Amino acid sequence: MAEYQGKKVTLDKPTRVTKGEPGYGRKKFKVYVKDGDKVKKVMFGDPNLSIKRFSDAKRKSFRARHKCDTAKDKTKARYWSCKMWEKTKKVSDIV
């Protein structure tokens, strides 16, 4: 657990952006990460699109387009989007 703007948050665990929350309608997911000694909120995902990662062709295309093999920085949205597009886990297991 960590503290972000006065509230307790879980680090490195993506969650859906809820109605009434800042960013609702602009992004689908959020995750809190440690950036040095600070906690940062990273928002990612298009709220109007679904993740079709069980199609091998679509997953391969997405991962190539976003260069997922080089996404190593947890403070970037690209890292978390690529993590959602891995085949090994269900989105519901990650969220």
mmCIF file of N, CA and C in Angstrom:
data_model
loop_
_atom_site.group_PDB
_atom_site.id
_atom_site.type_symbol
_atom_site.label_atom_id
_atom_site.label_comp_id
_atom_site.label_asym_id
_atom_site.label_seq_id
_atom_site.Cartn_x
_atom_site.Cartn_y
_atom_site.Cartn_z
ATOM 1 N N MET A 1 0.843 -1.188 0.000
ATOM 2 C CA MET A 1 0.000 0.000 0.000
ATOM 3 C C MET A 1 0.883 1.245 0.000
ATOM 4 N N ALA A 2 0.387 2.252 -0.662
ATOM 5 C CA ALA A 2 1.070 3.534 -0.724
ATOM 6 C C ALA A 2 0.013 4.632 -0.625
ATOM 7 N N GLU A 3 0.469 5.858 -0.567
ATOM 8 C CA GLU A 3 -0.463 6.978 -0.467
ATOM 9 C C GLU A 3 -0.334 7.866 -1.698
ATOM 10 N N TYR A 4 -1.491 8.173 -2.316
ATOM 11 C CA TYR A 4 -1.545 9.055 -3.466
ATOM 12 C C TYR A 4 -2.595 10.116 -3.193
ATOM 13 N N GLN A 5 -2.185 11.356 -3.115
ATOM 14 C CA GLN A 5 -3.065 12.498 -2.838
ATOM 15 C C GLN A 5 -3.965 12.241 -1.624
ATOM 16 N N GLY A 6 -3.356 11.713 -0.573
ATOM 17 C CA GLY A 6 -4.063 11.536 0.688
ATOM 18 C C GLY A 6 -4.893 10.276 0.830
ATOM 19 N N LYS A 7 -4.900 9.406 -0.189
ATOM 20 C CA LYS A 7 -5.663 8.163 -0.052
ATOM 21 C C LYS A 7 -4.746 6.962 -0.268
ATOM 22 N N LYS A 8 -5.090 5.868 0.385
ATOM 23 C CA LYS A 8 -4.307 4.633 0.280
ATOM 24 C C LYS A 8 -4.620 3.949 -1.044
ATOM 25 N N VAL A 9 -3.572 3.559 -1.766
ATOM 26 C CA VAL A 9 -3.723 2.897 -3.060
ATOM 27 C C VAL A 9 -2.802 1.678 -3.119
ATOM 28 N N THR A 10 -3.181 0.731 -3.956
ATOM 29 C CA THR A 10 -2.364 -0.447 -4.202
ATOM 30 C C THR A 10 -1.492 -0.190 -5.419
ATOM 31 N N LEU A 11 -0.220 -0.499 -5.319
ATOM 32 C CA LEU A 11 0.719 -0.267 -6.410
ATOM 33 C C LEU A 11 0.706 -1.431 -7.405
ATOM 34 N N ASP A 12 0.944 -1.101 -8.677
ATOM 35 C CA ASP A 12 1.127 -2.070 -9.761
ATOM 36 C C ASP A 12 -0.065 -3.007 -9.969
ATOM 37 N N LYS A 13 -1.268 -2.553 -9.696
ATOM 38 C CA LYS A 13 -2.484 -3.350 -9.894
ATOM 39 C C LYS A 13 -3.475 -2.506 -10.694
ATOM 40 N N PRO A 14 -3.595 -2.729 -12.011
ATOM 41 C CA PRO A 14 -4.517 -1.943 -12.827
ATOM 42 C C PRO A 14 -5.966 -2.124 -12.389
ATOM 43 N N THR A 15 -6.729 -1.038 -12.453
ATOM 44 C CA THR A 15 -8.156 -1.069 -12.169
ATOM 45 C C THR A 15 -8.881 -0.239 -13.217
ATOM 46 N N ARG A 16 -10.163 -0.479 -13.344
ATOM 47 C CA ARG A 16 -10.959 0.305 -14.288
ATOM 48 C C ARG A 16 -11.235 1.685 -13.710
ATOM 49 N N VAL A 17 -11.299 2.679 -14.589
ATOM 50 C CA VAL A 17 -11.663 4.035 -14.188
ATOM 51 C C VAL A 17 -13.170 4.043 -13.980
ATOM 52 N N THR A 18 -13.613 4.541 -12.829
ATOM 53 C CA THR A 18 -15.034 4.505 -12.501
ATOM 54 C C THR A 18 -15.718 5.826 -12.804
ATOM 55 N N LYS A 19 -17.028 5.764 -12.939
ATOM 56 C CA LYS A 19 -17.842 6.944 -13.233
ATOM 57 C C LYS A 19 -17.659 8.001 -12.145
ATOM 58 N N GLY A 20 -17.542 9.250 -12.553
ATOM 59 C CA GLY A 20 -17.383 10.342 -11.605
ATOM 60 C C GLY A 20 -15.940 10.617 -11.240
ATOM 61 N N GLU A 21 -15.045 9.778 -11.668
ATOM 62 C CA GLU A 21 -13.626 9.919 -11.369
ATOM 63 C C GLU A 21 -12.947 10.745 -12.466
ATOM 64 N N PRO A 22 -11.955 11.571 -12.123
ATOM 65 C CA PRO A 22 -11.236 12.310 -13.171
ATOM 66 C C PRO A 22 -10.641 11.348 -14.192
ATOM 67 N N GLY A 23 -10.864 11.621 -15.448
ATOM 68 C CA GLY A 23 -10.374 10.754 -16.508
ATOM 69 C C GLY A 23 -11.427 9.797 -17.036
ATOM 70 N N TYR A 24 -12.584 9.721 -16.361
ATOM 71 C CA TYR A 24 -13.649 8.827 -16.834
ATOM 72 C C TYR A 24 -14.111 9.297 -18.209
ATOM 73 N N GLY A 25 -14.214 8.384 -19.153
ATOM 74 C CA GLY A 25 -14.619 8.728 -20.513
ATOM 75 C C GLY A 25 -13.433 8.995 -21.416
ATOM 76 N N ARG A 26 -12.266 9.262 -20.833
ATOM 77 C CA ARG A 26 -11.060 9.493 -21.642
ATOM 78 C C ARG A 26 -10.160 8.263 -21.661
ATOM 79 N N LYS A 27 -10.094 7.550 -20.538
ATOM 80 C CA LYS A 27 -9.249 6.365 -20.438
ATOM 81 C C LYS A 27 -10.019 5.244 -19.765
ATOM 82 N N LYS A 28 -9.620 3.996 -20.023
ATOM 83 C CA LYS A 28 -10.339 2.840 -19.513
ATOM 84 C C LYS A 28 -9.750 2.311 -18.200
ATOM 85 N N PHE A 29 -8.432 2.340 -18.060
ATOM 86 C CA PHE A 29 -7.763 1.773 -16.889
ATOM 87 C C PHE A 29 -6.850 2.794 -16.225
ATOM 88 N N LYS A 30 -6.535 2.530 -14.962
ATOM 89 C CA LYS A 30 -5.547 3.334 -14.232
ATOM 90 C C LYS A 30 -4.721 2.376 -13.383
ATOM 91 N N VAL A 31 -3.511 2.784 -13.075
ATOM 92 C CA VAL A 31 -2.640 1.998 -12.208
ATOM 93 C C VAL A 31 -1.746 2.975 -11.463
ATOM 94 N N TYR A 32 -1.486 2.697 -10.205
ATOM 95 C CA TYR A 32 -0.587 3.517 -9.401
ATOM 96 C C TYR A 32 0.763 2.823 -9.347
ATOM 97 N N VAL A 33 1.835 3.595 -9.628
ATOM 98 C CA VAL A 33 3.188 3.039 -9.643
ATOM 99 C C VAL A 33 4.117 3.940 -8.848
ATOM 100 N N LYS A 34 5.188 3.362 -8.383
ATOM 101 C CA LYS A 34 6.209 4.104 -7.660
ATOM 102 C C LYS A 34 7.178 4.686 -8.685
ATOM 103 N N ASP A 35 7.380 5.983 -8.652
ATOM 104 C CA ASP A 35 8.313 6.671 -9.548
ATOM 105 C C ASP A 35 9.333 7.388 -8.672
ATOM 106 N N GLY A 36 10.435 6.709 -8.390
ATOM 107 C CA GLY A 36 11.400 7.243 -7.429
ATOM 108 C C GLY A 36 10.812 7.149 -6.039
ATOM 109 N N ASP A 37 10.662 8.289 -5.376
ATOM 110 C CA ASP A 37 10.057 8.284 -4.039
ATOM 111 C C ASP A 37 8.603 8.754 -4.066
ATOM 112 N N LYS A 38 8.066 9.008 -5.262
ATOM 113 C CA LYS A 38 6.686 9.471 -5.405
ATOM 114 C C LYS A 38 5.798 8.366 -5.981
ATOM 115 N N VAL A 39 4.504 8.502 -5.778
ATOM 116 C CA VAL A 39 3.527 7.603 -6.384
ATOM 117 C C VAL A 39 2.882 8.354 -7.544
ATOM 118 N N LYS A 40 2.796 7.689 -8.693
ATOM 119 C CA LYS A 40 2.276 8.304 -9.905
ATOM 120 C C LYS A 40 1.078 7.492 -10.400
ATOM 121 N N LYS A 41 0.051 8.181 -10.909
ATOM 122 C CA LYS A 41 -1.103 7.499 -11.508
ATOM 123 C C LYS A 41 -0.917 7.485 -13.020
ATOM 124 N N VAL A 42 -0.948 6.291 -13.595
ATOM 125 C CA VAL A 42 -0.814 6.122 -15.038
ATOM 126 C C VAL A 42 -2.169 5.672 -15.572
ATOM 127 N N MET A 43 -2.696 6.416 -16.544
ATOM 128 C CA MET A 43 -3.981 6.064 -17.149
ATOM 129 C C MET A 43 -3.734 5.614 -18.587
ATOM 130 N N PHE A 44 -4.467 4.571 -19.001
ATOM 131 C CA PHE A 44 -4.243 4.025 -20.334
ATOM 132 C C PHE A 44 -5.497 3.318 -20.823
ATOM 133 N N GLY A 45 -5.545 3.069 -22.130
ATOM 134 C CA GLY A 45 -6.637 2.311 -22.736
ATOM 135 C C GLY A 45 -7.741 3.194 -23.271
ATOM 136 N N ASP A 46 -8.230 2.863 -24.446
ATOM 137 C CA ASP A 46 -9.335 3.586 -25.077
ATOM 138 C C ASP A 46 -10.650 3.048 -24.521
ATOM 139 N N PRO A 47 -11.481 3.916 -23.929
ATOM 140 C CA PRO A 47 -12.721 3.420 -23.332
ATOM 141 C C PRO A 47 -13.741 2.924 -24.342
ATOM 142 N N ASN A 48 -13.542 3.259 -25.613
ATOM 143 C CA ASN A 48 -14.503 2.871 -26.644
ATOM 144 C C ASN A 48 -14.105 1.604 -27.405
ATOM 145 N N LEU A 49 -12.954 1.033 -27.062
ATOM 146 C CA LEU A 49 -12.486 -0.166 -27.758
ATOM 147 C C LEU A 49 -12.339 -1.322 -26.779
ATOM 148 N N SER A 50 -12.515 -2.533 -27.285
ATOM 149 C CA SER A 50 -12.305 -3.710 -26.447
ATOM 150 C C SER A 50 -10.959 -4.328 -26.802
ATOM 151 N N ILE A 51 -10.430 -5.117 -25.883
ATOM 152 C CA ILE A 51 -9.148 -5.773 -26.090
ATOM 153 C C ILE A 51 -9.421 -7.124 -26.737
ATOM 154 N N LYS A 52 -9.027 -7.272 -28.001
ATOM 155 C CA LYS A 52 -9.277 -8.504 -28.758
ATOM 156 C C LYS A 52 -7.981 -9.303 -28.857
ATOM 157 N N ARG A 53 -7.411 -9.606 -27.712
ATOM 158 C CA ARG A 53 -6.088 -10.201 -27.699
ATOM 159 C C ARG A 53 -6.066 -11.697 -27.924
ATOM 160 N N PHE A 54 -7.227 -12.359 -27.994
ATOM 161 C CA PHE A 54 -7.226 -13.795 -28.251
ATOM 162 C C PHE A 54 -7.154 -14.110 -29.737
ATOM 163 N N SER A 55 -7.220 -13.080 -30.568
ATOM 164 C CA SER A 55 -6.942 -13.245 -31.990
ATOM 165 C C SER A 55 -5.430 -13.111 -32.155
ATOM 166 N N ASP A 56 -4.781 -14.191 -32.597
ATOM 167 C CA ASP A 56 -3.324 -14.174 -32.719
ATOM 168 C C ASP A 56 -2.839 -13.063 -33.645
ATOM 169 N N ALA A 57 -3.549 -12.834 -34.749
ATOM 170 C CA ALA A 57 -3.137 -11.810 -35.711
ATOM 171 C C ALA A 57 -3.257 -10.413 -35.107
ATOM 172 N N LYS A 58 -4.372 -10.148 -34.401
ATOM 173 C CA LYS A 58 -4.569 -8.821 -33.813
ATOM 174 C C LYS A 58 -3.574 -8.562 -32.685
ATOM 175 N N ARG A 59 -3.322 -9.580 -31.873
ATOM 176 C CA ARG A 59 -2.367 -9.424 -30.782
ATOM 177 C C ARG A 59 -0.959 -9.163 -31.328
ATOM 178 N N LYS A 60 -0.575 -9.923 -32.332
ATOM 179 C CA LYS A 60 0.747 -9.755 -32.941
ATOM 180 C C LYS A 60 0.895 -8.357 -33.557
ATOM 181 N N SER A 61 -0.164 -7.894 -34.220
ATOM 182 C CA SER A 61 -0.137 -6.573 -34.842
ATOM 183 C C SER A 61 -0.030 -5.464 -33.787
ATOM 184 N N PHE A 62 -0.836 -5.563 -32.726
ATOM 185 C CA PHE A 62 -0.789 -4.560 -31.661
ATOM 186 C C PHE A 62 0.594 -4.521 -31.013
ATOM 187 N N ARG A 63 1.124 -5.691 -30.665
ATOM 188 C CA ARG A 63 2.413 -5.747 -29.962
ATOM 189 C C ARG A 63 3.554 -5.244 -30.847
ATOM 190 N N ALA A 64 3.478 -5.467 -32.151
ATOM 191 C CA ALA A 64 4.493 -4.951 -33.063
ATOM 192 C C ALA A 64 4.360 -3.437 -33.218
ATOM 193 N N ARG A 65 3.131 -2.963 -33.353
ATOM 194 C CA ARG A 65 2.878 -1.535 -33.550
ATOM 195 C C ARG A 65 3.332 -0.716 -32.345
ATOM 196 N N HIS A 66 3.175 -1.265 -31.143
ATOM 197 C CA HIS A 66 3.553 -0.548 -29.920
ATOM 198 C C HIS A 66 4.938 -0.920 -29.392
ATOM 199 N N LYS A 67 5.646 -1.765 -30.140
ATOM 200 C CA LYS A 67 7.009 -2.184 -29.764
ATOM 201 C C LYS A 67 7.031 -2.714 -28.323
ATOM 202 N N CYS A 68 6.167 -3.659 -28.055
ATOM 203 C CA CYS A 68 5.993 -4.179 -26.695
ATOM 204 C C CYS A 68 7.226 -4.906 -26.163
ATOM 205 N N ASP A 69 8.084 -5.389 -27.053
ATOM 206 C CA ASP A 69 9.292 -6.080 -26.593
ATOM 207 C C ASP A 69 10.239 -5.144 -25.853
ATOM 208 N N THR A 70 10.138 -3.840 -26.113
ATOM 209 C CA THR A 70 11.041 -2.876 -25.475
ATOM 210 C C THR A 70 10.371 -2.070 -24.373
ATOM 211 N N ALA A 71 9.110 -2.357 -24.054
ATOM 212 C CA ALA A 71 8.375 -1.600 -23.028
ATOM 213 C C ALA A 71 8.778 -2.110 -21.645
ATOM 214 N N LYS A 72 9.637 -1.370 -20.950
ATOM 215 C CA LYS A 72 10.151 -1.798 -19.648
ATOM 216 C C LYS A 72 9.844 -0.821 -18.524
ATOM 217 N N ASP A 73 9.392 0.394 -18.841
ATOM 218 C CA ASP A 73 9.189 1.447 -17.837
ATOM 219 C C ASP A 73 7.756 1.413 -17.319
ATOM 220 N N LYS A 74 7.568 1.016 -16.049
ATOM 221 C CA LYS A 74 6.233 0.895 -15.457
ATOM 222 C C LYS A 74 5.506 2.228 -15.323
ATOM 223 N N THR A 75 6.216 3.341 -15.470
ATOM 224 C CA THR A 75 5.583 4.653 -15.335
ATOM 225 C C THR A 75 4.979 5.137 -16.659
ATOM 226 N N LYS A 76 5.005 4.304 -17.682
ATOM 227 C CA LYS A 76 4.476 4.672 -18.998
ATOM 228 C C LYS A 76 3.242 3.846 -19.339
ATOM 229 N N ALA A 77 2.298 4.472 -20.017
ATOM 230 C CA ALA A 77 1.063 3.792 -20.408
ATOM 231 C C ALA A 77 1.340 2.646 -21.369
ATOM 232 N N ARG A 78 2.348 2.783 -22.205
ATOM 233 C CA ARG A 78 2.685 1.738 -23.184
ATOM 234 C C ARG A 78 2.995 0.412 -22.490
ATOM 235 N N TYR A 79 3.720 0.463 -21.386
ATOM 236 C CA TYR A 79 4.066 -0.745 -20.631
ATOM 237 C C TYR A 79 2.797 -1.480 -20.202
ATOM 238 N N TRP A 80 1.837 -0.743 -19.645
ATOM 239 C CA TRP A 80 0.628 -1.363 -19.119
ATOM 240 C C TRP A 80 -0.300 -1.828 -20.237
ATOM 241 N N SER A 81 -0.364 -1.088 -21.340
ATOM 242 C CA SER A 81 -1.169 -1.536 -22.476
ATOM 243 C C SER A 81 -0.601 -2.835 -23.039
ATOM 244 N N CYS A 82 0.709 -2.894 -23.151
ATOM 245 C CA CYS A 82 1.344 -4.116 -23.640
ATOM 246 C C CYS A 82 1.096 -5.276 -22.682
ATOM 247 N N LYS A 83 1.097 -4.996 -21.393
ATOM 248 C CA LYS A 83 0.834 -6.044 -20.409
ATOM 249 C C LYS A 83 -0.586 -6.601 -20.569
ATOM 250 N N MET A 84 -1.538 -5.735 -20.880
ATOM 251 C CA MET A 84 -2.916 -6.184 -21.098
ATOM 252 C C MET A 84 -3.031 -7.056 -22.354
ATOM 253 N N TRP A 85 -2.138 -6.853 -23.316
ATOM 254 C CA TRP A 85 -2.201 -7.589 -24.568
ATOM 255 C C TRP A 85 -1.340 -8.845 -24.554
ATOM 256 N N GLU A 86 -0.830 -9.262 -23.395
ATOM 257 C CA GLU A 86 -0.120 -10.537 -23.307
ATOM 258 C C GLU A 86 -1.125 -11.674 -23.400
ATOM 259 N N LYS A 87 -0.720 -12.783 -23.950
ATOM 260 C CA LYS A 87 -1.642 -13.913 -24.103
ATOM 261 C C LYS A 87 -1.751 -14.730 -22.821
ATOM 262 N N THR A 88 -0.759 -14.646 -21.958
ATOM 263 C CA THR A 88 -0.669 -15.572 -20.827
ATOM 264 C C THR A 88 -1.757 -15.395 -19.782
ATOM 265 N N LYS A 89 -2.301 -14.196 -19.608
ATOM 266 C CA LYS A 89 -3.289 -13.950 -18.571
ATOM 267 C C LYS A 89 -4.556 -13.342 -19.149
ATOM 268 N N LYS A 90 -5.671 -13.556 -18.466
ATOM 269 C CA LYS A 90 -6.915 -12.885 -18.817
ATOM 270 C C LYS A 90 -6.875 -11.465 -18.267
ATOM 271 N N VAL A 91 -7.579 -10.553 -18.902
ATOM 272 C CA VAL A 91 -7.657 -9.174 -18.411
ATOM 273 C C VAL A 91 -8.250 -9.156 -17.005
ATOM 274 N N SER A 92 -9.233 -10.021 -16.768
ATOM 275 C CA SER A 92 -9.846 -10.065 -15.431
ATOM 276 C C SER A 92 -8.862 -10.538 -14.369
ATOM 277 N N ASP A 93 -7.833 -11.309 -14.740
ATOM 278 C CA ASP A 93 -6.793 -11.707 -13.785
ATOM 279 C C ASP A 93 -5.865 -10.544 -13.470
ATOM 280 N N ILE A 94 -5.653 -9.655 -14.445
ATOM 281 C CA ILE A 94 -4.759 -8.522 -14.269
ATOM 282 C C ILE A 94 -5.461 -7.412 -13.498
ATOM 283 N N VAL A 95 -6.735 -7.158 -13.832
ATOM 284 C CA VAL A 95 -7.493 -6.072 -13.206
ATOM 285 C C VAL A 95 -8.043 -6.508 -11.869
#
